[in-house]
Amino acid sequence: MDEEYDVIVLGTGLKECILSGLLSVDGLKLWKRFRGSDTPPEKLGSSRDYNVDMIPKFMMANGALVRVLIHTDVTKYLNFKAVDGSYVYNKGKIYKVPATDVEALKSTLMGLFEKRRARKFFIYVQDYEESDPKSHEGLDLNKVTARDVISKYGLEDDTVDFIGHALALHKDDSYLDQPATDFVKRVKLYAESLARFAGGSPYIYPLYGLGELPQAFARLSAVYGGTYMLSKPECKVKKVGKVARAICIMSHPIPHTHDAHSVQVILPQKQLGRKSDMYLFCCSYAHNVAPKGKFIAFVTTEAETDNPEAELKSGIELLGPVDEIFFDTYDRYEPTNQSSADNCFISTSYDATTHFESTVKDVISMYSQITGKTLDLTMDLSAAGAAAEG
């Protein structure tokens, strides 16, 4: 809520919702925020056709957020569409991310012998079951590190780079020297999510954008007697970083992604000589977030300088021509209070990633702190299929 608003509407009754709707379509907020009172060019189309998520993130189809949606039955309020592609940046080019033994053999990311080694690794991950020692191949993942597992299969550095960052979705290389359990589970989750809707990626995204999620959860909470307050007490937080982002309106998909209307591209830190990964996010009119023929792309990263335009250049260059581009930064905060002492539970700010894995981890952690319970999300996910389109 620490933002500037044109109008604040108190209440969510019918009159207030109608008034809010009328006011919100009165102008393109994105344009006004970055361009002031200038009139948007006609080539961009109608402002009412845009639903631009300022911090866009895809959902892992078999991940924790989807499990939460099913657990709470919020899926009845939402419609999803599978995301077309998942890519990784390697040595100046964009490649589709291989996630299974079959895809490893087809991937142009690796040479012939490396493909065979990667295939064996993926088979191990696919077959791994924590409760079945026969599937462990003599490795105790609670004791050996991710680096040890990788060494067993002799994988090259570039292969480790895309597996660790584009499949396991680690934000840096510190995972290599930690117990391998989390690493293997993350890669396995990616493959399971990829198989769930048999699409080109493991991700899904709601039609009309992420704004549908808080609306759906607010509706659910209200049904069960929840009350929302628009004002809040001062929160005890500290600044821990800053995210740099570029928001781009385009008339084409990201090049070299097989004309994907929705796609994530991860640029691992080593490939850019940086401390932090960079992320490309793209969706389009296919998800009802832009006018016909228009695409919305984001380039985001943890800021390492005070110059977002220069810092994001490597990612922006992969987009091709853009109709309009807006640069922005926002600070990241973490709570400093002791929740056990003051019963005040504060979430962390959104990071630069374009997926929900770290976000949901924070939510589930807060749920456990508040209730003292462990959230059981190990239910059958078959219901998720009904909520998603191909």
mmCIF file of C-alpha atoms in Angstrom, residues 40-355:
data_model
loop_
_atom_site.group_PDB
_atom_site.id
_atom_site.type_symbol
_atom_site.label_atom_id
_atom_site.label_comp_id
_atom_site.label_asym_id
_atom_site.label_seq_id
_atom_site.Cartn_x
_atom_site.Cartn_y
_atom_site.Cartn_z
ATOM 1 C CA PRO A 40 -0.421 7.326 -25.653
ATOM 2 C CA PRO A 41 0.117 6.762 -29.398
ATOM 3 C CA GLU A 42 -2.784 5.139 -31.259
ATOM 4 C CA LYS A 43 -0.538 2.267 -32.428
ATOM 5 C CA LEU A 44 -0.616 0.848 -28.873
ATOM 6 C CA GLY A 45 -4.378 0.264 -29.043
ATOM 7 C CA SER A 46 -6.993 0.911 -26.387
ATOM 8 C CA SER A 47 -5.859 1.323 -22.780
ATOM 9 C CA ARG A 48 -8.774 -0.776 -21.542
ATOM 10 C CA ASP A 49 -7.325 -3.819 -23.330
ATOM 11 C CA TYR A 50 -4.182 -3.806 -21.174
ATOM 12 C CA ASN A 51 -3.826 -5.710 -17.907
ATOM 13 C CA VAL A 52 -0.155 -5.198 -17.086
ATOM 14 C CA ASP A 53 1.156 -6.996 -13.992
ATOM 15 C CA MET A 54 3.877 -4.806 -12.538
ATOM 16 C CA ILE A 55 5.540 -7.813 -10.914
ATOM 17 C CA PRO A 56 4.603 -10.677 -13.267
ATOM 18 C CA LYS A 57 5.254 -14.288 -12.306
ATOM 19 C CA PHE A 58 4.332 -17.631 -13.848
ATOM 20 C CA MET A 59 3.061 -20.566 -11.771
ATOM 21 C CA MET A 60 4.693 -23.993 -11.778
ATOM 22 C CA ALA A 61 1.892 -26.319 -12.929
ATOM 23 C CA ASN A 62 2.667 -28.896 -10.238
ATOM 24 C CA GLY A 63 4.030 -26.402 -7.715
ATOM 25 C CA ALA A 64 3.008 -25.146 -4.304
ATOM 26 C CA LEU A 65 0.842 -22.247 -5.517
ATOM 27 C CA VAL A 66 -1.313 -24.506 -7.685
ATOM 28 C CA ARG A 67 -1.652 -26.853 -4.721
ATOM 29 C CA VAL A 68 -2.773 -23.923 -2.571
ATOM 30 C CA LEU A 69 -5.322 -22.905 -5.211
ATOM 31 C CA ILE A 70 -6.774 -26.420 -5.194
ATOM 32 C CA HIS A 71 -6.574 -26.729 -1.399
ATOM 33 C CA THR A 72 -8.652 -23.564 -0.997
ATOM 34 C CA ASP A 73 -10.906 -24.278 -4.020
ATOM 35 C CA VAL A 74 -10.025 -20.871 -5.482
ATOM 36 C CA THR A 75 -9.678 -22.528 -8.906
ATOM 37 C CA LYS A 76 -13.443 -22.171 -9.372
ATOM 38 C CA TYR A 77 -12.942 -18.419 -9.719
ATOM 39 C CA LEU A 78 -10.035 -18.600 -12.180
ATOM 40 C CA ASN A 79 -9.141 -19.722 -15.689
ATOM 41 C CA PHE A 80 -5.572 -20.515 -16.708
ATOM 42 C CA LYS A 81 -3.683 -20.992 -19.923
ATOM 43 C CA ALA A 82 -0.493 -23.014 -20.311
ATOM 44 C CA VAL A 83 2.641 -20.948 -20.943
ATOM 45 C CA ASP A 84 4.131 -21.710 -24.351
ATOM 46 C CA GLY A 85 7.846 -21.890 -23.658
ATOM 47 C CA SER A 86 10.696 -22.079 -21.146
ATOM 48 C CA TYR A 87 14.128 -21.002 -22.377
ATOM 49 C CA VAL A 88 17.635 -20.369 -21.131
ATOM 50 C CA TYR A 89 20.382 -18.026 -22.325
ATOM 51 C CA ASN A 90 23.724 -19.629 -23.136
ATOM 52 C CA LYS A 91 26.717 -18.032 -24.864
ATOM 53 C CA GLY A 92 24.701 -15.320 -26.557
ATOM 54 C CA LYS A 93 21.795 -17.501 -27.745
ATOM 55 C CA ILE A 94 18.393 -18.616 -26.465
ATOM 56 C CA TYR A 95 17.706 -22.357 -26.142
ATOM 57 C CA LYS A 96 14.662 -24.372 -25.092
ATOM 58 C CA VAL A 97 15.228 -25.853 -21.629
ATOM 59 C CA PRO A 98 15.482 -29.674 -21.757
ATOM 60 C CA ALA A 99 13.889 -31.240 -18.671
ATOM 61 C CA THR A 100 13.666 -34.971 -19.429
ATOM 62 C CA ASP A 101 15.926 -37.689 -20.797
ATOM 63 C CA VAL A 102 14.122 -37.507 -24.157
ATOM 64 C CA GLU A 103 14.507 -33.733 -24.417
ATOM 65 C CA ALA A 104 18.165 -33.980 -23.394
ATOM 66 C CA LEU A 105 18.901 -36.145 -26.443
ATOM 67 C CA LYS A 106 17.237 -33.605 -28.742
ATOM 68 C CA SER A 107 18.728 -30.466 -27.200
ATOM 69 C CA THR A 108 21.154 -28.338 -29.203
ATOM 70 C CA LEU A 109 22.529 -27.002 -25.904
ATOM 71 C CA MET A 110 24.852 -29.987 -25.561
ATOM 72 C CA GLY A 111 27.202 -32.096 -27.613
ATOM 73 C CA LEU A 112 26.628 -35.809 -28.239
ATOM 74 C CA PHE A 113 28.545 -37.192 -25.243
ATOM 75 C CA GLU A 114 27.183 -34.530 -22.885
ATOM 76 C CA LYS A 115 23.647 -35.403 -24.020
ATOM 77 C CA ARG A 116 24.203 -38.982 -22.889
ATOM 78 C CA ARG A 117 25.526 -37.889 -19.504
ATOM 79 C CA ALA A 118 22.615 -35.448 -19.057
ATOM 80 C CA ARG A 119 20.142 -38.162 -20.063
ATOM 81 C CA LYS A 120 21.443 -40.432 -17.292
ATOM 82 C CA PHE A 121 21.102 -37.584 -14.783
ATOM 83 C CA PHE A 122 17.505 -36.853 -15.828
ATOM 84 C CA ILE A 123 16.572 -40.534 -15.621
ATOM 85 C CA TYR A 124 17.994 -40.616 -12.086
ATOM 86 C CA VAL A 125 15.908 -37.546 -11.117
ATOM 87 C CA GLN A 126 12.741 -38.897 -12.757
ATOM 88 C CA ASP A 127 13.094 -42.258 -10.984
ATOM 89 C CA TYR A 128 14.112 -40.814 -7.601
ATOM 90 C CA GLU A 129 11.637 -41.442 -4.793
ATOM 91 C CA GLU A 130 12.571 -40.355 -1.280
ATOM 92 C CA SER A 131 10.801 -43.369 0.253
ATOM 93 C CA ASP A 132 12.438 -45.902 -2.082
ATOM 94 C CA PRO A 133 16.144 -46.506 -1.300
ATOM 95 C CA LYS A 134 16.492 -48.543 -4.504
ATOM 96 C CA SER A 135 16.055 -45.348 -6.506
ATOM 97 C CA HIS A 136 18.835 -43.494 -4.660
ATOM 98 C CA GLU A 137 21.750 -45.137 -6.500
ATOM 99 C CA GLY A 138 23.757 -45.187 -3.294
ATOM 100 C CA LEU A 139 23.422 -41.439 -2.680
ATOM 101 C CA ASP A 140 22.072 -40.041 0.578
ATOM 102 C CA LEU A 141 20.858 -36.665 -0.631
ATOM 103 C CA ASN A 142 20.686 -35.327 2.916
ATOM 104 C CA LYS A 143 24.429 -35.828 3.264
ATOM 105 C CA VAL A 144 25.947 -35.352 -0.207
ATOM 106 C CA THR A 145 25.886 -31.945 -1.880
ATOM 107 C CA ALA A 146 24.376 -30.966 -5.220
ATOM 108 C CA ARG A 147 27.945 -30.642 -6.471
ATOM 109 C CA ASP A 148 28.575 -34.288 -5.496
ATOM 110 C CA VAL A 149 25.538 -35.478 -7.457
ATOM 111 C CA ILE A 150 26.555 -33.463 -10.491
ATOM 112 C CA SER A 151 30.110 -34.845 -10.290
ATOM 113 C CA LYS A 152 28.761 -38.412 -10.288
ATOM 114 C CA TYR A 153 27.347 -37.789 -13.764
ATOM 115 C CA GLY A 154 30.303 -35.734 -15.003
ATOM 116 C CA LEU A 155 28.198 -32.840 -16.253
ATOM 117 C CA GLU A 156 29.915 -29.831 -17.845
ATOM 118 C CA ASP A 157 29.725 -26.330 -16.358
ATOM 119 C CA ASP A 158 27.290 -25.002 -18.990
ATOM 120 C CA THR A 159 24.965 -27.958 -18.361
ATOM 121 C CA VAL A 160 25.124 -27.390 -14.605
ATOM 122 C CA ASP A 161 24.348 -23.727 -15.278
ATOM 123 C CA PHE A 162 21.043 -24.339 -17.044
ATOM 124 C CA ILE A 163 19.983 -27.216 -14.772
ATOM 125 C CA GLY A 164 20.663 -25.237 -11.600
ATOM 126 C CA HIS A 165 19.143 -21.946 -12.741
ATOM 127 C CA ALA A 166 16.533 -22.719 -15.429
ATOM 128 C CA LEU A 167 15.189 -26.022 -14.039
ATOM 129 C CA ALA A 168 15.909 -25.982 -10.298
ATOM 130 C CA LEU A 169 15.359 -22.178 -10.355
ATOM 131 C CA HIS A 170 18.160 -21.388 -7.925
ATOM 132 C CA LYS A 171 19.011 -17.679 -7.960
ATOM 133 C CA ASP A 172 22.747 -18.176 -7.378
ATOM 134 C CA ASP A 173 25.296 -21.000 -7.116
ATOM 135 C CA SER A 174 25.259 -21.389 -3.336
ATOM 136 C CA TYR A 175 23.020 -24.465 -3.758
ATOM 137 C CA LEU A 176 25.991 -26.424 -5.123
ATOM 138 C CA ASP A 177 27.499 -26.834 -1.657
ATOM 139 C CA GLN A 178 24.235 -27.547 0.162
ATOM 140 C CA PRO A 179 22.536 -30.951 0.669
ATOM 141 C CA ALA A 180 21.300 -32.218 -2.695
ATOM 142 C CA THR A 181 17.743 -33.044 -1.590
ATOM 143 C CA ASP A 182 16.286 -29.647 -2.465
ATOM 144 C CA PHE A 183 18.157 -29.488 -5.792
ATOM 145 C CA VAL A 184 16.900 -32.886 -6.967
ATOM 146 C CA LYS A 185 13.328 -32.181 -5.804
ATOM 147 C CA ARG A 186 13.311 -28.892 -7.699
ATOM 148 C CA VAL A 187 14.441 -30.522 -10.951
ATOM 149 C CA LYS A 188 11.889 -33.279 -10.434
ATOM 150 C CA LEU A 189 9.150 -30.683 -9.851
ATOM 151 C CA TYR A 190 10.058 -28.971 -13.116
ATOM 152 C CA ALA A 191 9.737 -32.241 -15.066
ATOM 153 C CA GLU A 192 6.451 -33.143 -13.332
ATOM 154 C CA SER A 193 5.035 -29.686 -14.057
ATOM 155 C CA LEU A 194 6.100 -29.960 -17.692
ATOM 156 C CA ALA A 195 4.219 -33.242 -18.010
ATOM 157 C CA ARG A 196 1.049 -32.016 -16.294
ATOM 158 C CA PHE A 197 -0.445 -30.196 -19.285
ATOM 159 C CA ALA A 198 1.866 -31.631 -21.964
ATOM 160 C CA GLY A 199 2.691 -28.109 -23.120
ATOM 161 C CA GLY A 200 5.911 -26.373 -24.064
ATOM 162 C CA SER A 201 6.722 -25.296 -20.516
ATOM 163 C CA PRO A 202 6.014 -26.249 -16.878
ATOM 164 C CA TYR A 203 4.203 -22.971 -16.256
ATOM 165 C CA ILE A 204 0.624 -21.681 -16.317
ATOM 166 C CA TYR A 205 -0.734 -18.122 -16.133
ATOM 167 C CA PRO A 206 -4.240 -16.792 -15.400
ATOM 168 C CA LEU A 207 -6.309 -15.235 -18.152
ATOM 169 C CA TYR A 208 -6.504 -11.451 -17.604
ATOM 170 C CA GLY A 209 -3.301 -11.507 -15.541
ATOM 171 C CA LEU A 210 -2.340 -11.948 -11.912
ATOM 172 C CA GLY A 211 -4.864 -9.373 -10.750
ATOM 173 C CA GLU A 212 -7.369 -12.244 -10.858
ATOM 174 C CA LEU A 213 -5.543 -14.012 -7.990
ATOM 175 C CA PRO A 214 -6.033 -11.463 -5.183
ATOM 176 C CA GLN A 215 -9.622 -10.936 -6.344
ATOM 177 C CA ALA A 216 -10.297 -14.661 -6.122
ATOM 178 C CA PHE A 217 -8.683 -15.011 -2.700
ATOM 179 C CA ALA A 218 -10.487 -11.905 -1.423
ATOM 180 C CA ARG A 219 -13.779 -13.410 -2.578
ATOM 181 C CA LEU A 220 -12.932 -16.712 -0.880
ATOM 182 C CA SER A 221 -11.959 -14.984 2.369
ATOM 183 C CA ALA A 222 -15.152 -12.934 2.352
ATOM 184 C CA VAL A 223 -17.248 -16.094 1.907
ATOM 185 C CA TYR A 224 -15.689 -17.488 5.089
ATOM 186 C CA GLY A 225 -16.143 -14.259 7.054
ATOM 187 C CA GLY A 226 -12.815 -12.542 6.378
ATOM 188 C CA THR A 227 -12.593 -8.735 6.592
ATOM 189 C CA TYR A 228 -10.142 -6.553 4.632
ATOM 190 C CA MET A 229 -8.630 -3.326 5.915
ATOM 191 C CA LEU A 230 -7.109 -0.826 3.504
ATOM 192 C CA SER A 231 -4.981 0.945 6.118
ATOM 193 C CA LYS A 232 -2.295 -0.752 8.156
ATOM 194 C CA PRO A 233 0.053 0.005 11.071
ATOM 195 C CA GLU A 234 3.665 0.892 10.455
ATOM 196 C CA CYS A 235 5.636 -2.258 9.647
ATOM 197 C CA LYS A 236 9.154 -2.901 10.917
ATOM 198 C CA VAL A 237 11.192 -3.695 7.827
ATOM 199 C CA LYS A 238 14.658 -3.228 6.465
ATOM 200 C CA LYS A 239 15.821 -2.658 2.916
ATOM 201 C CA VAL A 240 17.746 -5.687 1.624
ATOM 202 C CA GLY A 241 18.094 -4.932 -2.076
ATOM 203 C CA LYS A 242 16.597 -3.396 -5.179
ATOM 204 C CA VAL A 243 15.068 -4.831 -8.342
ATOM 205 C CA ALA A 244 15.662 -3.239 -11.750
ATOM 206 C CA ARG A 245 13.083 -3.842 -14.464
ATOM 207 C CA ALA A 246 12.192 -2.815 -17.989
ATOM 208 C CA ILE A 247 8.557 -3.019 -19.120
ATOM 209 C CA CYS A 248 8.186 -3.324 -22.885
ATOM 210 C CA ILE A 249 5.207 -3.210 -25.239
ATOM 211 C CA MET A 250 5.945 -5.092 -28.471
ATOM 212 C CA SER A 251 4.173 -6.157 -31.652
ATOM 213 C CA HIS A 252 5.894 -9.543 -31.879
ATOM 214 C CA PRO A 253 6.998 -12.475 -29.695
ATOM 215 C CA ILE A 254 10.541 -12.708 -28.330
ATOM 216 C CA PRO A 255 12.772 -13.880 -31.226
ATOM 217 C CA HIS A 256 14.053 -17.479 -31.242
ATOM 218 C CA THR A 257 11.257 -18.741 -28.951
ATOM 219 C CA HIS A 258 9.242 -20.443 -31.720
ATOM 220 C CA ASP A 259 6.753 -17.546 -31.818
ATOM 221 C CA ALA A 260 5.683 -18.249 -28.232
ATOM 222 C CA HIS A 261 2.896 -15.971 -26.985
ATOM 223 C CA SER A 262 3.987 -16.579 -23.390
ATOM 224 C CA VAL A 263 7.486 -17.475 -22.339
ATOM 225 C CA GLN A 264 10.127 -17.285 -19.614
ATOM 226 C CA VAL A 265 13.805 -16.949 -20.473
ATOM 227 C CA ILE A 266 16.376 -17.248 -17.692
ATOM 228 C CA LEU A 267 19.806 -15.700 -18.138
ATOM 229 C CA PRO A 268 22.115 -17.386 -15.580
ATOM 230 C CA GLN A 269 24.490 -15.038 -13.769
ATOM 231 C CA LYS A 270 27.678 -16.637 -15.138
ATOM 232 C CA GLN A 271 26.508 -16.123 -18.709
ATOM 233 C CA LEU A 272 26.374 -12.366 -18.072
ATOM 234 C CA GLY A 273 29.309 -12.013 -15.687
ATOM 235 C CA ARG A 274 26.925 -10.916 -12.927
ATOM 236 C CA LYS A 275 26.150 -11.844 -9.331
ATOM 237 C CA SER A 276 22.433 -12.240 -10.095
ATOM 238 C CA ASP A 277 20.353 -14.020 -12.735
ATOM 239 C CA MET A 278 18.289 -11.989 -15.198
ATOM 240 C CA TYR A 279 14.741 -12.935 -16.220
ATOM 241 C CA LEU A 280 12.651 -12.302 -19.324
ATOM 242 C CA PHE A 281 8.876 -12.613 -19.011
ATOM 243 C CA CYS A 282 6.513 -12.322 -21.945
ATOM 244 C CA CYS A 283 2.761 -12.727 -22.367
ATOM 245 C CA SER A 284 0.315 -11.371 -24.929
ATOM 246 C CA TYR A 285 -3.230 -10.848 -26.085
ATOM 247 C CA ALA A 286 -3.573 -14.655 -25.907
ATOM 248 C CA HIS A 287 -3.824 -14.221 -22.118
ATOM 249 C CA ASN A 288 -6.168 -11.212 -22.461
ATOM 250 C CA VAL A 289 -3.571 -8.804 -21.070
ATOM 251 C CA ALA A 290 -3.005 -6.715 -24.215
ATOM 252 C CA PRO A 291 -4.823 -5.637 -27.416
ATOM 253 C CA LYS A 292 -4.810 -7.965 -30.402
ATOM 254 C CA GLY A 293 -1.296 -8.310 -31.811
ATOM 255 C CA LYS A 294 0.474 -6.816 -28.784
ATOM 256 C CA PHE A 295 2.947 -8.476 -26.411
ATOM 257 C CA ILE A 296 4.059 -7.368 -22.934
ATOM 258 C CA ALA A 297 7.639 -8.231 -21.993
ATOM 259 C CA PHE A 298 9.530 -7.647 -18.739
ATOM 260 C CA VAL A 299 13.265 -7.789 -18.128
ATOM 261 C CA THR A 300 14.104 -8.008 -14.414
ATOM 262 C CA THR A 301 17.116 -8.579 -12.204
ATOM 263 C CA GLU A 302 18.437 -7.844 -8.747
ATOM 264 C CA ALA A 303 19.983 -4.389 -9.195
ATOM 265 C CA GLU A 304 23.753 -4.306 -8.839
ATOM 266 C CA THR A 305 24.159 -0.684 -9.996
ATOM 267 C CA ASP A 306 22.135 2.534 -10.037
ATOM 268 C CA ASN A 307 21.726 2.412 -13.821
ATOM 269 C CA PRO A 308 18.880 0.042 -14.788
ATOM 270 C CA GLU A 309 19.048 0.931 -18.479
ATOM 271 C CA ALA A 310 22.659 -0.215 -18.757
ATOM 272 C CA GLU A 311 22.226 -3.127 -16.359
ATOM 273 C CA LEU A 312 19.272 -4.608 -18.273
ATOM 274 C CA LYS A 313 20.805 -4.122 -21.720
ATOM 275 C CA SER A 314 21.739 -7.798 -22.204
ATOM 276 C CA GLY A 315 18.141 -8.891 -21.697
ATOM 277 C CA ILE A 316 16.549 -6.050 -23.669
ATOM 278 C CA GLU A 317 18.703 -6.852 -26.699
ATOM 279 C CA LEU A 318 17.059 -10.284 -26.879
ATOM 280 C CA LEU A 319 13.577 -8.787 -27.301
ATOM 281 C CA GLY A 320 13.967 -7.324 -30.771
ATOM 282 C CA PRO A 321 12.207 -4.039 -31.680
ATOM 283 C CA VAL A 322 9.944 -2.595 -28.981
ATOM 284 C CA ASP A 323 7.060 -0.144 -29.412
ATOM 285 C CA GLU A 324 7.536 1.409 -25.989
ATOM 286 C CA ILE A 325 9.874 0.766 -23.071
ATOM 287 C CA PHE A 326 9.631 1.920 -19.453
ATOM 288 C CA PHE A 327 12.442 1.612 -16.886
ATOM 289 C CA ASP A 328 11.797 1.289 -13.185
ATOM 290 C CA THR A 329 13.312 0.107 -9.890
ATOM 291 C CA TYR A 330 11.758 -0.893 -6.585
ATOM 292 C CA ASP A 331 13.282 -1.632 -3.190
ATOM 293 C CA ARG A 332 13.062 -5.058 -1.553
ATOM 294 C CA TYR A 333 12.325 -5.304 2.163
ATOM 295 C CA GLU A 334 12.362 -7.985 4.844
ATOM 296 C CA PRO A 335 10.723 -7.822 8.280
ATOM 297 C CA THR A 336 12.862 -7.075 11.346
ATOM 298 C CA ASN A 337 10.277 -7.692 14.066
ATOM 299 C CA GLN A 338 10.003 -10.825 16.192
ATOM 300 C CA SER A 339 6.604 -12.198 15.171
ATOM 301 C CA SER A 340 6.533 -14.559 18.160
ATOM 302 C CA ALA A 341 6.705 -11.525 20.449
ATOM 303 C CA ASP A 342 4.318 -9.050 18.792
ATOM 304 C CA ASN A 343 2.060 -11.385 16.765
ATOM 305 C CA CYS A 344 2.682 -9.249 13.682
ATOM 306 C CA PHE A 345 3.469 -11.307 10.588
ATOM 307 C CA ILE A 346 5.026 -9.402 7.697
ATOM 308 C CA SER A 347 5.823 -10.803 4.265
ATOM 309 C CA THR A 348 8.999 -10.084 2.329
ATOM 310 C CA SER A 349 8.994 -8.019 -0.873
ATOM 311 C CA TYR A 350 8.764 -9.681 -4.279
ATOM 312 C CA ASP A 351 12.109 -10.649 -5.775
ATOM 313 C CA ALA A 352 13.185 -10.358 -9.428
ATOM 314 C CA THR A 353 12.216 -13.916 -10.398
ATOM 315 C CA THR A 354 9.434 -14.456 -12.941
ATOM 316 C CA HIS A 355 7.994 -17.508 -11.190
#
